[in-house]
């Protein structure tokens, strides 16, 4: 996770060879556009990609590791800077190649960084401002309060679809912060610092917060820290860590195809019956298991976090270790074995398929219904008669296990003599398909359209098709051999997209094909 954001002298340092024919003209247009707009040439381009989660869905807020990757689609910010003429303020001019949709903005801001960002309205330049504010804080921390700030001119080109579950926001915020740091004289930017500042900055914009404070850091981590040809294992405990996991060079034919469903699930509106309800359900399930399986009086952790409930509930630091210490098995049992044990315990302990009422849960926890609601549902209001603790817990533990199994397959496939790539791909595919089954049946975060898209993908030759991101609509990811990409795209068009009313923009953004790509980079214009 250490090191600086790489400096690129050529586009080949940023994209895989297959992407160059489309990227070269795009970059030329961007640089020419900058010169035309501002009357002089850009000095640099800051670049951060979008991301897609390959496997590990709805387990980040239980603090289990997830496996996203950076995609080719990205946010580019061409920029140039000069020292501000005033010590009290500095000027930002930011424009977008799509100026009909994202009109140019100009603002003069106080040098002390004390400016507001109105998160209640959608304003595209807010994402820049939030990266800017985070970057200024870091600069002041490093250099003291009297940093001499620069005026910056920028032109943006973003290809990550907005609201498509590919984290266009993280791409925009990280490239903005990177720009501001470089424009203000940082010679190099530490990747870890950039990631951490972007996580905090994006929270401040407040958009897409969905009412939860899950470690959404997977987005910024994947955008900044990814390496070409590798997925990124993001783990959250004991602290945020990210480790590139290489796909074997013998898998050149593997592509990830991301297909939108164009069913939208607005977390703000549907949270009480989907995303937030799941967060509450897993927290209650952890408390229930704790009460039944751990010695009497074992408390729930006090550091319940900003929600006032424990998002740590399922993680090894808490329930899992305490329970594991009760087991006769030696401490050294593998994580896989521990997860398997947990799955078995859930099956024995949480037997009610139909779910649990508030009264039933409260009784087992030894608290009143009012206390249960206060403890688990006051910060995240939910609407539910019954909580499906068994199914949600089984999903979390089995999905965490699948992430480990996915890593193990990748590990085996890079061993010398491992030549049967098709067998490995099929195994990776099987795990991703099982993830989809678990989402559909146990976590119930799929929907008819996502299920249909997955069936179409698999039918047309994908090794795997699953929803990615929160679900209930949104986006799917397909593991596809390169020679089947066209057939999967055709099948999706014929059997899904052609049957829907779609705008031209949606048609353009429906499918994105990518291999695991580079994270953030800065390009120096020659
Ligand atoms: P998406 O829908 O890609 O934003 C959301 C959460 C993730 C994770 C996934 C489910 C936000 C911003 N992100 O992802 O942290 O919980 O759902 O795996 O809420
Ligand atoms: Mg986002």
XYZ file of C-alpha atoms and ligand atoms in Angstrom:
546
model
C 0.000 0.000 0.000
C 3.064 2.195 0.307
C 4.641 4.356 -2.380
C 3.826 7.411 -4.416
C 1.226 7.886 -7.097
C 3.101 6.894 -10.261
C 4.184 9.531 -12.755
C 3.384 8.505 -16.333
C 5.231 9.774 -19.381
C 3.199 7.763 -21.864
C -0.332 6.434 -22.043
C 1.121 2.931 -22.147
C 2.060 3.485 -18.486
C -1.599 4.037 -17.682
C -3.677 1.714 -19.848
C -3.374 -1.843 -21.151
C -2.357 -1.984 -24.849
C -5.884 -2.940 -25.911
C -7.256 0.354 -24.554
C -4.770 2.647 -26.337
C -6.614 3.026 -29.669
C -9.586 4.620 -27.902
C -7.620 6.477 -25.222
C -5.156 8.288 -27.523
C -7.753 10.363 -29.374
C -9.633 10.995 -26.130
C -6.524 12.388 -24.420
C -5.652 14.478 -27.468
C -9.132 15.981 -27.433
C -8.821 16.720 -23.735
C -5.463 18.477 -24.060
C -6.563 20.420 -27.142
C -9.787 21.320 -25.380
C -7.817 22.710 -22.448
C -5.659 24.854 -24.716
C -8.681 26.131 -26.588
C -10.531 26.993 -23.406
C -7.775 28.675 -21.438
C -5.424 29.832 -24.189
C -2.399 27.941 -22.931
C -1.350 24.344 -22.462
C -2.102 22.041 -19.540
C 0.951 20.892 -17.613
C -0.440 17.637 -16.212
C -3.331 15.238 -16.211
C -4.446 13.585 -12.962
C -6.200 10.283 -13.517
C -8.232 8.017 -11.226
C -10.334 5.047 -12.342
C -13.722 3.695 -11.332
C -13.974 0.326 -9.657
C -16.079 -2.798 -9.692
C -16.410 -5.285 -6.862
C -15.477 -8.754 -8.150
C -16.542 -10.692 -5.075
C -17.345 -9.953 -1.423
C -20.776 -8.302 -1.426
C -22.379 -6.745 1.635
C -19.620 -7.931 3.929
C -17.516 -4.759 4.174
C -19.727 -3.372 6.930
C -19.230 -6.614 8.830
C -15.529 -5.862 8.365
C -14.738 -8.839 6.153
C -12.323 -8.329 3.277
C -13.626 -7.583 -0.231
C -12.055 -7.859 -3.670
C -12.670 -4.923 -6.025
C -10.579 -3.943 -9.038
C -9.956 -0.714 -10.901
C -11.541 -0.494 -14.344
C -10.389 1.295 -17.479
C -13.156 3.901 -17.283
C -11.814 6.861 -15.353
C -11.830 10.528 -14.435
C -9.201 12.698 -16.140
C -8.391 16.182 -14.918
C -6.090 18.178 -17.206
C -4.727 21.090 -15.226
C -2.235 23.913 -14.859
C -1.509 26.115 -11.876
C 0.163 29.386 -11.027
C 0.749 31.113 -7.680
C -2.282 33.064 -6.552
C -1.913 36.840 -6.740
C -3.631 37.232 -3.376
C -2.455 35.751 -0.073
C -6.072 35.524 1.147
C -7.658 33.630 -1.676
C -7.138 31.523 -4.763
C -9.132 30.954 -7.946
C -10.432 27.711 -9.428
C -11.743 27.466 -12.967
C -13.161 24.045 -13.726
C -14.813 22.925 -16.951
C -15.960 19.613 -18.390
C -15.666 18.275 -21.941
C -19.410 17.686 -21.658
C -20.210 21.317 -20.937
C -23.899 20.954 -21.755
C -24.348 18.598 -18.845
C -21.643 19.949 -16.560
C -21.386 23.706 -17.054
C -18.070 25.444 -16.385
C -17.638 26.918 -12.909
C -15.353 29.544 -11.508
C -14.880 30.302 -7.840
C -12.571 32.305 -5.669
C -12.069 30.641 -2.314
C -10.518 31.732 0.967
C -6.991 30.451 1.463
C -7.841 29.138 4.935
C -10.068 26.502 3.328
C -13.134 27.719 5.219
C -15.736 27.230 2.508
C -19.049 25.389 2.553
C -20.105 22.576 0.276
C -23.870 22.390 -0.128
C -24.524 18.666 -0.223
C -28.287 19.086 -0.512
C -28.140 19.934 -4.214
C -26.474 17.986 -7.005
C -23.682 20.199 -8.274
C -20.950 18.400 -10.151
C -18.161 20.686 -8.987
C -18.904 19.763 -5.330
C -16.904 16.592 -5.805
C -13.928 18.665 -6.839
C -14.461 20.975 -3.880
C -14.515 18.104 -1.422
C -11.217 16.737 -2.780
C -9.866 20.281 -2.709
C -10.800 20.810 0.905
C -9.238 17.511 1.970
C -6.060 18.281 0.044
C -5.759 21.746 1.594
C -6.074 20.226 5.056
C -3.262 17.825 4.287
C -1.086 20.614 2.889
C -1.575 22.677 6.022
C -0.816 19.686 8.202
C 2.436 19.169 6.345
C 3.588 22.720 5.792
C 1.839 24.819 8.402
C -0.966 27.314 8.019
C 0.622 29.874 5.728
C 0.754 27.681 2.612
C 1.030 29.834 -0.496
C -1.821 28.578 -2.638
C -2.111 28.359 -6.418
C -4.860 29.266 -8.855
C -5.825 26.170 -10.828
C -7.454 25.792 -14.250
C -8.959 22.407 -15.017
C -10.728 20.490 -17.747
C -12.362 17.182 -16.860
C -13.293 14.156 -18.920
C -15.046 11.360 -17.043
C -16.019 7.993 -18.537
C -17.266 6.264 -15.384
C -21.065 6.240 -15.651
C -22.621 8.333 -12.890
C -24.847 6.429 -10.506
C -23.941 3.169 -12.190
C -22.367 1.520 -9.163
C -18.819 1.974 -10.478
C -17.874 4.722 -8.086
C -17.538 7.709 -10.350
C -17.523 9.758 -7.149
C -14.359 8.153 -5.772
C -12.669 8.567 -9.168
C -13.562 12.260 -9.232
C -12.684 13.020 -5.604
C -9.338 11.197 -5.662
C -8.239 12.817 -8.941
C -9.321 16.216 -7.590
C -7.298 15.841 -4.404
C -4.336 14.597 -6.430
C -4.580 17.637 -8.691
C -4.681 20.092 -5.794
C -1.671 18.524 -4.084
C 0.426 18.569 -7.256
C -0.748 22.033 -8.316
C 0.397 23.331 -4.951
C 3.917 22.060 -5.294
C 3.887 18.565 -3.826
C 6.622 16.743 -5.741
C 5.047 13.375 -5.152
C 1.835 12.189 -3.547
C 1.766 9.279 -1.156
C -0.890 6.775 -2.238
C -1.931 5.938 1.286
C -2.289 9.596 2.241
C -4.317 10.249 -0.892
C -6.630 7.300 -0.183
C -7.216 8.311 3.403
C -7.856 11.933 2.594
C -10.280 10.983 -0.190
C -12.242 8.698 2.159
C -12.722 11.538 4.619
C -13.377 14.129 1.881
C -16.064 12.114 0.160
C -17.891 11.576 3.424
C -18.002 15.350 3.781
C -19.875 15.772 0.494
C -22.594 13.723 2.085
C -24.091 12.544 -1.183
C -24.675 8.801 -1.483
C -24.095 8.310 2.187
C -27.244 6.221 2.276
C -27.574 6.902 5.964
C -24.961 4.351 6.944
C -21.344 4.768 7.755
C -20.106 1.507 6.322
C -16.437 1.437 5.395
C -17.034 2.679 1.890
C -13.295 3.005 1.743
C -13.261 0.119 -0.711
C -14.060 2.644 -3.447
C -11.206 5.072 -2.831
C -8.753 2.265 -2.081
C -9.485 0.520 -5.362
C -9.325 3.776 -7.317
C -5.968 4.896 -5.932
C -4.107 1.715 -5.050
C -4.945 -0.786 -7.795
C -2.277 -2.212 -10.029
C -2.693 -3.376 -13.588
C -3.552 -7.042 -13.934
C -4.431 -7.309 -10.264
C -7.515 -7.138 -8.104
C -7.220 -5.381 -4.761
C -7.891 -7.202 -1.524
C -9.247 -4.537 0.813
C -9.437 -5.527 4.460
C -10.774 -3.367 7.265
C -9.535 -4.887 10.464
C -7.529 -4.130 12.497
C -7.094 -1.207 10.103
C -7.586 -0.447 6.431
C -5.160 -2.494 4.336
C -5.010 -3.074 0.612
C -3.047 -5.737 -1.188
C -2.857 -6.278 -4.941
C -3.747 -9.834 -5.930
C -2.323 -10.649 -9.340
C -4.294 -12.472 -11.934
C -1.907 -14.963 -13.491
C -0.288 -13.796 -16.736
C -1.673 -16.995 -18.237
C -5.155 -15.492 -18.067
C -4.817 -12.861 -20.769
C -8.171 -13.849 -22.132
C -10.117 -12.915 -19.004
C -12.334 -9.860 -19.249
C -14.743 -8.301 -16.824
C -17.907 -7.051 -18.448
C -20.004 -4.667 -16.412
C -23.647 -4.372 -17.467
C -26.148 -1.902 -16.043
C -29.698 -2.986 -15.280
C -31.029 0.598 -15.324
C -33.213 -0.332 -12.396
C -32.467 2.309 -9.811
C -32.574 1.756 -6.119
C -32.147 5.006 -4.285
C -30.569 4.182 -0.925
C -32.029 7.330 0.614
C -35.563 6.245 -0.191
C -35.407 2.458 0.032
C -32.844 2.196 2.858
C -35.397 1.248 5.543
C -36.391 -1.863 3.616
C -33.119 -2.796 1.948
C -29.563 -1.508 2.549
C -30.050 -0.142 6.057
C -32.285 -3.020 7.048
C -29.492 -5.422 6.107
C -27.010 -3.479 8.241
C -29.440 -3.700 11.148
C -30.192 -7.381 10.537
C -26.529 -8.432 10.595
C -25.937 -6.401 13.752
C -28.903 -8.028 15.471
C -27.800 -11.459 14.254
C -24.363 -10.878 15.796
C -25.900 -9.846 19.107
C -28.211 -12.855 19.067
C -25.345 -15.286 18.383
C -23.292 -13.572 21.048
C -26.079 -14.007 23.595
C -26.663 -17.654 22.781
C -23.148 -18.895 22.117
C -20.836 -16.868 24.303
C -20.600 -17.208 28.075
C -23.384 -15.310 29.847
C -22.645 -11.663 30.329
C -20.232 -11.328 27.410
C -20.871 -7.697 26.502
C -21.354 -6.235 23.087
C -18.429 -4.002 22.236
C -18.670 -0.522 23.656
C -17.164 1.173 20.613
C -20.401 0.782 18.802
C -19.380 3.463 16.337
C -21.237 6.429 14.931
C -24.398 4.456 14.355
C -24.697 3.538 17.961
C -24.818 -0.076 16.884
C -22.109 -2.558 16.258
C -21.049 -2.935 12.674
C -18.222 -5.026 14.013
C -20.700 -7.632 15.039
C -19.665 -10.329 12.662
C -16.017 -9.759 12.634
C -13.307 -11.923 14.083
C -12.223 -9.238 16.516
C -15.435 -9.671 18.360
C -17.971 -12.424 18.106
C -15.721 -14.721 16.193
C -12.733 -14.763 18.554
C -14.805 -15.015 21.644
C -16.689 -17.884 20.154
C -13.595 -19.485 18.742
C -12.052 -19.503 22.202
C -14.945 -21.664 23.334
C -14.264 -24.183 20.653
C -12.093 -27.145 21.347
C -10.211 -26.512 18.100
C -6.721 -25.063 18.456
C -6.298 -21.320 17.901
C -4.288 -21.976 14.804
C -7.232 -23.191 12.747
C -7.405 -21.498 9.392
C -9.809 -18.666 8.649
C -11.599 -20.994 6.254
C -12.149 -23.554 8.998
C -13.361 -20.900 11.391
C -15.847 -19.606 8.851
C -17.087 -23.114 8.198
C -17.602 -23.582 11.923
C -19.498 -20.327 12.127
C -21.736 -21.419 9.272
C -22.473 -24.663 11.090
C -23.217 -22.775 14.319
C -25.582 -20.404 12.549
C -27.466 -23.338 11.075
C -27.870 -24.854 14.535
C -28.587 -21.658 16.423
C -30.677 -19.512 14.103
C -33.236 -22.077 13.046
C -36.211 -19.837 12.214
C -36.427 -19.627 8.442
C -39.372 -17.250 8.754
C -37.283 -14.721 10.670
C -37.451 -13.303 14.185
C -39.814 -10.743 15.650
C -38.618 -7.877 17.834
C -40.129 -9.651 20.859
C -38.266 -12.875 20.121
C -34.926 -11.110 19.720
C -35.410 -8.912 22.786
C -36.150 -11.941 24.941
C -32.954 -13.704 23.929
C -30.868 -10.569 24.431
C -32.489 -10.026 27.805
C -33.606 -6.492 26.995
C -36.930 -4.786 26.303
C -38.271 -4.222 22.804
C -37.856 -0.486 23.364
C -34.177 -1.008 24.215
C -33.720 -3.221 21.179
C -35.158 -0.520 18.957
C -33.089 2.150 20.634
C -29.918 0.152 20.353
C -30.235 -1.109 16.787
C -32.790 1.007 14.962
C -32.652 4.574 16.197
C -29.905 5.804 13.881
C -31.051 3.619 11.015
C -34.845 3.533 10.913
C -36.072 0.332 9.308
C -39.412 -1.133 8.324
C -39.703 -4.848 9.049
C -41.932 -7.184 11.027
C -39.351 -9.951 11.108
C -35.584 -10.013 10.843
C -34.133 -12.811 8.754
C -31.128 -13.425 10.956
C -30.371 -16.935 9.726
C -30.276 -16.065 6.038
C -28.304 -12.824 6.494
C -25.720 -14.465 8.738
C -25.318 -17.392 6.366
C -24.744 -14.991 3.492
C -22.090 -12.982 5.342
C -20.057 -15.980 6.516
C -20.338 -17.879 3.241
C -19.472 -14.783 1.188
C -16.446 -14.079 3.393
C -15.434 -17.694 2.809
C -15.882 -17.365 -0.948
C -13.522 -14.379 -0.992
C -10.863 -16.553 0.686
C -11.554 -19.402 -1.717
C -11.303 -17.030 -4.685
C -7.890 -15.904 -3.441
C -6.815 -19.505 -2.986
C -7.736 -20.337 -6.586
C -5.759 -17.335 -7.847
C -2.854 -18.415 -5.673
C -2.851 -21.918 -7.077
C -3.135 -20.688 -10.624
C 0.163 -18.771 -10.424
C 2.100 -21.795 -9.204
C 4.605 -23.156 -11.705
C 3.056 -25.895 -13.786
C -0.471 -24.579 -13.342
C -1.452 -24.524 -16.967
C -5.105 -25.468 -17.133
C -6.397 -21.912 -17.137
C -9.890 -22.946 -18.190
C -10.281 -25.034 -15.044
C -9.156 -22.102 -12.894
C -11.477 -19.711 -14.659
C -14.356 -22.096 -14.186
C -13.612 -22.277 -10.489
C -13.422 -18.510 -10.134
C -16.679 -18.376 -12.052
C -18.334 -20.939 -9.809
C -17.544 -18.849 -6.724
C -18.905 -15.684 -8.338
C -22.052 -17.525 -9.401
C -22.501 -18.833 -5.858
C -22.175 -15.281 -4.629
C -25.083 -14.325 -6.877
C -27.163 -17.272 -5.616
C -26.471 -16.193 -2.055
C -27.455 -12.597 -2.834
C -30.634 -13.773 -4.502
C -31.737 -16.367 -1.969
C -30.174 -15.456 1.389
C -29.459 -11.730 1.350
C -32.354 -10.902 -0.975
C -30.586 -7.952 -2.561
C -31.043 -9.063 -6.158
C -34.124 -8.354 -8.283
C -35.839 -9.913 -11.294
C -33.905 -7.775 -13.776
C -30.513 -8.563 -12.222
C -31.361 -12.275 -12.156
C -32.371 -12.070 -15.800
C -29.161 -10.293 -16.836
C -27.137 -12.949 -15.015
C -28.953 -15.713 -16.844
C -28.392 -14.010 -20.183
C -24.682 -13.532 -19.435
C -24.116 -17.131 -18.434
C -26.157 -18.402 -21.360
C -23.971 -16.444 -23.783
C -20.695 -17.835 -22.469
C -19.718 -15.944 -19.317
C -17.942 -18.057 -16.698
C -19.863 -16.073 -14.119
C -22.484 -13.377 -13.794
C -23.455 -11.659 -10.595
C -24.783 -8.383 -9.242
C -22.132 -5.998 -7.960
C -22.495 -3.195 -5.429
C -25.534 -2.845 -3.228
C -27.972 -4.593 -5.577
C -31.777 -4.202 -5.809
C -30.965 -2.889 -9.271
C -27.793 -1.178 -10.391
C -25.006 -3.099 -11.880
C -23.815 -6.622 -12.777
C -20.319 -8.001 -13.361
C -19.525 -10.901 -15.680
C -16.321 -12.916 -15.916
C -15.977 -13.531 -19.627
C -13.292 -15.024 -21.882
C -12.226 -12.348 -24.382
C -13.575 -14.320 -27.326
C -17.046 -14.347 -25.791
C -17.326 -10.666 -24.955
C -19.077 -9.859 -28.228
C -21.567 -12.696 -27.831
C -22.413 -11.662 -24.265
C -22.883 -8.049 -25.395
C -25.114 -9.139 -28.282
C -27.223 -11.364 -26.061
C -27.706 -8.569 -23.515
C -28.742 -6.193 -26.271
C -31.125 -8.670 -27.877
C -32.713 -10.084 -24.734
C -32.579 -7.161 -22.310
C -31.660 -3.696 -23.541
C -33.665 -3.737 -26.782
C -36.766 -4.416 -24.697
C -36.369 -1.314 -22.531
C -36.915 2.376 -23.124
C -33.421 3.807 -22.957
C -31.947 7.236 -23.537
C -28.966 7.613 -25.908
C -26.760 8.178 -22.917
C -27.945 4.981 -21.265
C -27.310 3.080 -24.480
C -23.759 4.348 -24.481
C -23.162 3.452 -20.847
C -25.005 0.122 -20.707
C -21.919 -2.072 -20.975
C -18.330 -1.383 -19.949
C -15.648 -3.970 -20.681
C -12.485 -3.899 -18.661
C -9.503 -5.827 -17.410
C -8.108 -5.101 -13.960
C -6.473 -1.729 -14.483
C -4.043 0.757 -12.977
C -5.003 2.954 -10.060
C -4.391 6.713 -9.871
C -1.565 8.227 -11.904
C -0.308 11.622 -12.917
C 0.690 12.267 -16.508
C 3.230 14.925 -17.320
C 2.425 16.729 -20.573
C 5.596 16.848 -22.689
P -22.334 0.597 -4.125
O -23.752 0.239 -4.417
O -21.369 0.127 -5.214
O -22.141 2.038 -3.774
C -22.587 -0.290 -1.582
C -21.707 0.262 -0.463
C -20.454 -0.611 -0.276
C -20.868 -2.075 -0.058
C -21.802 -2.497 -1.208
C -22.307 -3.905 -1.047
C -21.925 2.694 -0.455
C -21.402 3.967 -1.003
N -21.279 1.599 -0.839
O -21.870 -0.241 -2.798
O -19.690 -0.144 0.808
O -21.482 -2.255 1.184
O -22.934 -1.641 -1.309
O -21.249 -4.810 -1.080
O -22.874 2.647 0.327
Mg -19.968 6.692 -4.634
